[in-house]
Coordinates of C-alpha atoms in Angstrom, one line a residue:
M1 CA 237.5 -42.8 126.3
Y2 CA 239.9 -44.2 123.8
I3 CA 240.9 -47.8 124.7
A4 CA 244.4 -47.6 123.5
D5 CA 245.3 -44.6 125.7
H6 CA 244.4 -46.3 128.9
T7 CA 246.0 -49.0 131.2
W8 CA 244.4 -52.3 131.9
P9 CA 243.4 -51.4 135.5
E10 CA 241.7 -48.3 134.1
L11 CA 239.8 -50.4 131.7
G12 CA 238.9 -52.8 134.5
D13 CA 237.3 -49.9 136.3
Y14 CA 235.3 -49.0 133.1
V15 CA 233.8 -52.5 132.5
A16 CA 232.9 -52.7 136.2
E17 CA 230.5 -49.8 135.5
E18 CA 229.8 -49.9 131.8
S19 CA 229.4 -52.3 128.9
V20 CA 229.0 -50.1 125.8
A21 CA 231.6 -49.5 123.1
V22 CA 231.8 -47.8 119.8
V23 CA 233.9 -49.3 116.9
P24 CA 234.7 -47.0 114.0
L25 CA 235.0 -48.6 110.6
G26 CA 235.7 -47.1 107.2
S27 CA 237.8 -47.8 104.1
T28 CA 241.0 -46.9 102.3
E29 CA 239.8 -46.3 98.8
Q30 CA 239.6 -43.7 96.0
H31 CA 237.5 -40.6 96.7
G32 CA 238.1 -38.8 93.4
P33 CA 240.8 -36.2 92.6
H34 CA 240.0 -34.0 95.6
L35 CA 239.7 -36.2 98.7
P36 CA 242.2 -38.6 100.3
L37 CA 241.9 -42.4 100.3
A38 CA 241.4 -42.1 104.1
T39 CA 238.1 -40.2 103.7
D40 CA 235.8 -42.8 105.1
H41 CA 237.9 -44.0 108.0
L42 CA 238.7 -40.4 109.0
I43 CA 235.0 -39.6 109.2
A44 CA 234.2 -42.7 111.2
E45 CA 237.0 -42.2 113.7
A46 CA 236.2 -38.5 114.2
L47 CA 232.5 -39.2 114.9
A48 CA 233.2 -42.2 117.1
R49 CA 235.9 -40.3 119.1
E50 CA 233.7 -37.2 119.6
A51 CA 230.7 -39.3 120.7
A52 CA 232.9 -41.3 123.1
E53 CA 234.3 -38.0 124.5
R54 CA 230.8 -36.6 125.1
T55 CA 229.4 -39.7 126.7
G56 CA 232.4 -41.4 128.4
F57 CA 231.8 -44.6 126.5
L58 CA 234.6 -46.8 125.2
C59 CA 236.0 -46.2 121.7
T60 CA 238.2 -48.8 120.0
P61 CA 240.9 -48.3 117.4
T62 CA 239.6 -47.8 113.8
I63 CA 239.2 -50.5 111.2
N64 CA 240.7 -48.7 108.2
V65 CA 240.3 -51.2 105.4
G66 CA 236.9 -52.5 104.4
V67 CA 235.0 -54.1 101.6
S68 CA 235.9 -51.9 98.6
P69 CA 236.5 -54.1 95.5
H70 CA 234.0 -52.0 93.6
H71 CA 236.7 -49.2 93.6
R72 CA 239.6 -51.5 92.7
Q73 CA 240.2 -49.9 89.3
F74 CA 241.5 -46.7 90.9
H75 CA 245.1 -46.4 92.2
G76 CA 245.7 -47.1 95.8
T77 CA 242.3 -48.6 96.7
M78 CA 242.6 -51.3 99.3
W79 CA 240.1 -54.0 100.2
V80 CA 239.4 -57.3 101.9
D81 CA 237.0 -59.9 100.7
P82 CA 233.6 -60.0 102.5
P83 CA 234.0 -63.3 104.3
E84 CA 237.4 -62.2 105.7
F85 CA 236.0 -58.8 106.7
R86 CA 233.0 -60.4 108.5
D87 CA 235.2 -62.9 110.3
Y88 CA 237.7 -60.2 111.4
V89 CA 235.0 -57.9 112.7
E90 CA 233.2 -60.8 114.5
S91 CA 236.5 -61.9 116.1
F92 CA 237.4 -58.4 117.0
T93 CA 233.9 -58.0 118.7
R94 CA 234.1 -61.3 120.5
N95 CA 237.4 -60.1 121.9
L96 CA 235.6 -57.1 123.4
T97 CA 232.8 -59.3 124.8
Y98 CA 235.5 -61.4 126.6
H99 CA 236.5 -58.2 128.5
G100 CA 232.9 -57.3 129.5
I101 CA 231.5 -55.4 126.5
D102 CA 228.0 -56.6 125.5
R103 CA 226.6 -53.6 123.5
L104 CA 228.3 -52.1 120.5
V105 CA 227.7 -49.6 117.8
Y106 CA 229.7 -50.0 114.6
V107 CA 230.3 -46.4 113.6
N108 CA 230.5 -46.9 109.9
A109 CA 231.3 -44.5 107.1
H110 CA 231.6 -46.8 104.1
G111 CA 228.6 -48.2 102.2
G112 CA 230.4 -51.3 101.2
N113 CA 230.6 -52.4 104.8
V114 CA 226.9 -52.1 105.6
Q115 CA 225.5 -55.5 104.8
H116 CA 228.5 -57.3 106.3
L117 CA 228.3 -55.4 109.6
R118 CA 224.6 -56.2 109.8
E119 CA 225.4 -59.9 109.2
V120 CA 228.0 -59.9 112.0
G121 CA 225.5 -58.2 114.3
R122 CA 222.9 -60.9 113.4
R123 CA 225.4 -63.7 114.3
L124 CA 226.3 -62.2 117.6
H125 CA 222.6 -61.5 118.4
E126 CA 221.5 -65.0 117.5
D127 CA 224.0 -66.7 119.8
E128 CA 223.3 -64.1 122.5
T129 CA 226.9 -62.9 122.8
A130 CA 226.3 -59.2 122.2
Y131 CA 224.0 -56.7 120.8
A132 CA 225.9 -54.9 117.9
V133 CA 224.3 -52.5 115.5
E134 CA 225.6 -50.8 112.4
W135 CA 225.2 -47.0 112.2
M136 CA 225.9 -45.1 109.0
W137 CA 226.4 -41.4 109.7
D138 CA 224.6 -40.0 106.6
E139 CA 221.6 -42.3 107.1
S140 CA 221.1 -40.6 110.5
I141 CA 220.6 -37.1 109.0
P142 CA 219.1 -37.6 105.5
D143 CA 217.0 -34.4 105.6
L144 CA 219.9 -32.2 106.5
I145 CA 222.0 -33.7 103.8
D146 CA 219.3 -33.0 101.2
D147 CA 218.8 -29.5 102.5
L148 CA 222.5 -28.5 102.2
S149 CA 223.2 -29.6 98.7
E150 CA 221.2 -29.6 95.4
F151 CA 223.3 -32.4 93.8
N152 CA 224.3 -35.0 96.4
G153 CA 226.2 -38.1 95.6
P154 CA 226.8 -41.4 97.5
H155 CA 230.6 -41.3 97.0
G156 CA 233.0 -38.4 97.1
G157 CA 230.2 -35.9 96.8
P158 CA 229.5 -32.7 98.7
K159 CA 228.6 -34.4 102.0
E160 CA 231.9 -36.3 102.3
T161 CA 233.8 -33.3 100.9
A162 CA 232.3 -31.0 103.5
M163 CA 233.0 -33.4 106.3
I164 CA 236.7 -33.7 105.4
Q165 CA 236.9 -29.9 104.9
H166 CA 235.7 -29.7 108.5
I167 CA 237.7 -32.6 110.0
A168 CA 241.0 -32.5 108.0
P169 CA 240.9 -29.4 105.7
E170 CA 244.6 -29.8 104.9
L171 CA 243.8 -33.0 103.0
V172 CA 241.3 -31.5 100.7
R173 CA 242.6 -30.5 97.2
E174 CA 240.4 -27.4 97.0
D175 CA 241.8 -26.7 93.5
R176 CA 240.3 -30.0 92.2
L177 CA 236.7 -29.6 93.3
A178 CA 235.5 -28.5 89.9
D179 CA 237.5 -31.3 88.3
A180 CA 235.8 -33.8 90.6
R181 CA 232.4 -32.5 89.6
D182 CA 233.1 -32.2 85.9
G183 CA 234.9 -35.5 85.6
G184 CA 232.4 -37.5 87.6
V185 CA 228.6 -37.6 87.6
K186 CA 226.9 -34.5 88.9
D187 CA 223.3 -35.7 88.7
M188 CA 222.6 -39.1 90.1
S189 CA 219.3 -39.4 88.3
A190 CA 221.2 -40.3 85.1
I191 CA 222.7 -43.3 86.9
R192 CA 219.3 -44.5 87.9
D193 CA 218.0 -44.1 84.4
D194 CA 220.9 -45.8 82.6
N195 CA 221.9 -48.6 84.8
F196 CA 218.7 -50.4 85.8
V197 CA 217.2 -52.5 83.0
H198 CA 213.8 -54.1 83.4
G199 CA 214.3 -53.9 87.2
A200 CA 217.8 -55.3 87.3
R201 CA 220.8 -53.4 88.5
T202 CA 223.4 -53.8 85.6
F203 CA 226.6 -52.4 87.1
Y204 CA 229.0 -53.6 89.8
D205 CA 231.9 -51.1 90.0
A206 CA 232.1 -47.3 90.4
R207 CA 234.3 -47.1 87.3
E208 CA 231.3 -48.3 85.2
N209 CA 229.4 -45.2 86.2
S210 CA 231.9 -42.4 86.8
D211 CA 235.2 -41.8 85.0
N212 CA 236.8 -40.3 88.1
G213 CA 234.9 -42.4 90.6
V214 CA 232.8 -39.7 92.3
F215 CA 229.3 -38.3 92.2
G216 CA 227.5 -35.0 93.0
D217 CA 228.6 -31.4 92.9
Q218 CA 231.7 -31.1 95.1
T219 CA 231.9 -27.3 94.5
D220 CA 228.8 -27.0 96.7
A221 CA 230.8 -28.2 99.8
T222 CA 232.1 -26.0 102.6
A223 CA 233.8 -26.5 105.9
E224 CA 230.8 -24.7 107.5
K225 CA 228.4 -27.3 106.0
G226 CA 230.7 -30.0 107.2
E227 CA 230.6 -28.7 110.7
E228 CA 226.8 -28.7 110.6
L229 CA 226.8 -32.3 109.3
F230 CA 229.3 -33.4 111.9
E231 CA 227.4 -31.9 114.8
A232 CA 224.1 -33.3 113.7
A233 CA 225.5 -36.8 113.1
T234 CA 227.3 -36.7 116.4
E235 CA 224.1 -35.8 118.2
Q236 CA 222.3 -38.7 116.6
L237 CA 225.1 -41.1 117.6
V238 CA 225.2 -39.8 121.2
K239 CA 221.4 -40.4 121.4
L240 CA 221.8 -43.9 120.0
L241 CA 224.5 -44.7 122.6
E242 CA 222.4 -43.4 125.4
W243 CA 219.4 -45.4 124.2
L244 CA 221.6 -48.5 124.1
D245 CA 223.1 -47.9 127.5
A246 CA 219.6 -47.5 129.0
R247 CA 218.5 -51.0 127.9
E248 CA 218.9 -54.1 130.0
F249 CA 220.9 -56.6 128.1
A250 CA 218.0 -59.1 128.4
E251 CA 215.8 -56.7 126.5
L252 CA 218.1 -56.9 123.6
L253 CA 218.3 -60.7 123.3
P254 CA 216.3 -62.5 120.7
A255 CA 212.6 -63.1 121.4
G256 CA 211.6 -66.6 122.4
H257 CA 209.9 -69.0 120.1
V258 CA 206.1 -68.5 119.9
D259 CA 204.0 -70.9 121.8
P260 CA 203.6 -73.8 121.8
Q261 CA 207.3 -74.3 122.4
P262 CA 208.9 -77.1 120.4
G263 CA 208.3 -80.4 122.1
S264 CA 206.1 -78.9 124.9
R265 CA 203.3 -81.3 124.3
R266 CA 205.3 -84.5 124.5

């Protein structure tokens, strides 16, 4: 159920029975010449809404702007700095806990958000406010992603292209797929060879590695592959939500200090 479509009494009925929510998060940033800036938050919202529809759990509005300064050289990219992003998501989450939610999945579709969402989850777990976990759709189905494309890429590649071809085909510039491939980096092994020196990662921004900001072979993407990816990722998210719902909240709290407890021998 989508929270913004319901009245407050209806939401009261929900939290009287359930305490699980999904929070979709993405970005508004460049995704090459063929995909919209909305790519990440479109994917996150579609997956979260579908999983909520299948399970009946609560879905919140989408957080559309994330931590994306590494794409700042490309027109239109928006970002917030990490401390502000973490504080906003934490405050957003504490708002939900005030209304009775104590278990959340951050349905994330942007790599730049990952470490910050995990940090927010750690804070909430440490003070026993909520159990919130970050879930990245492509990390839930790595084998399928590898099977579907010979040249994958972490950004604007065939997996994201296929997902948008499935979710919002009207937003894909199909006539620019070859441009995306030829103007970017098709084979990611070159990046690994050229940008790690004596064990140190020597780059910060996408622009340093790819002239058009994307990686992989976008011409290998199809809407049919996108549908397969979407269904497989949704299935994993549904299973995660069901697992989370089956846990007693006390099971999810931090473990106690090992014995002897501090001060116990005084």
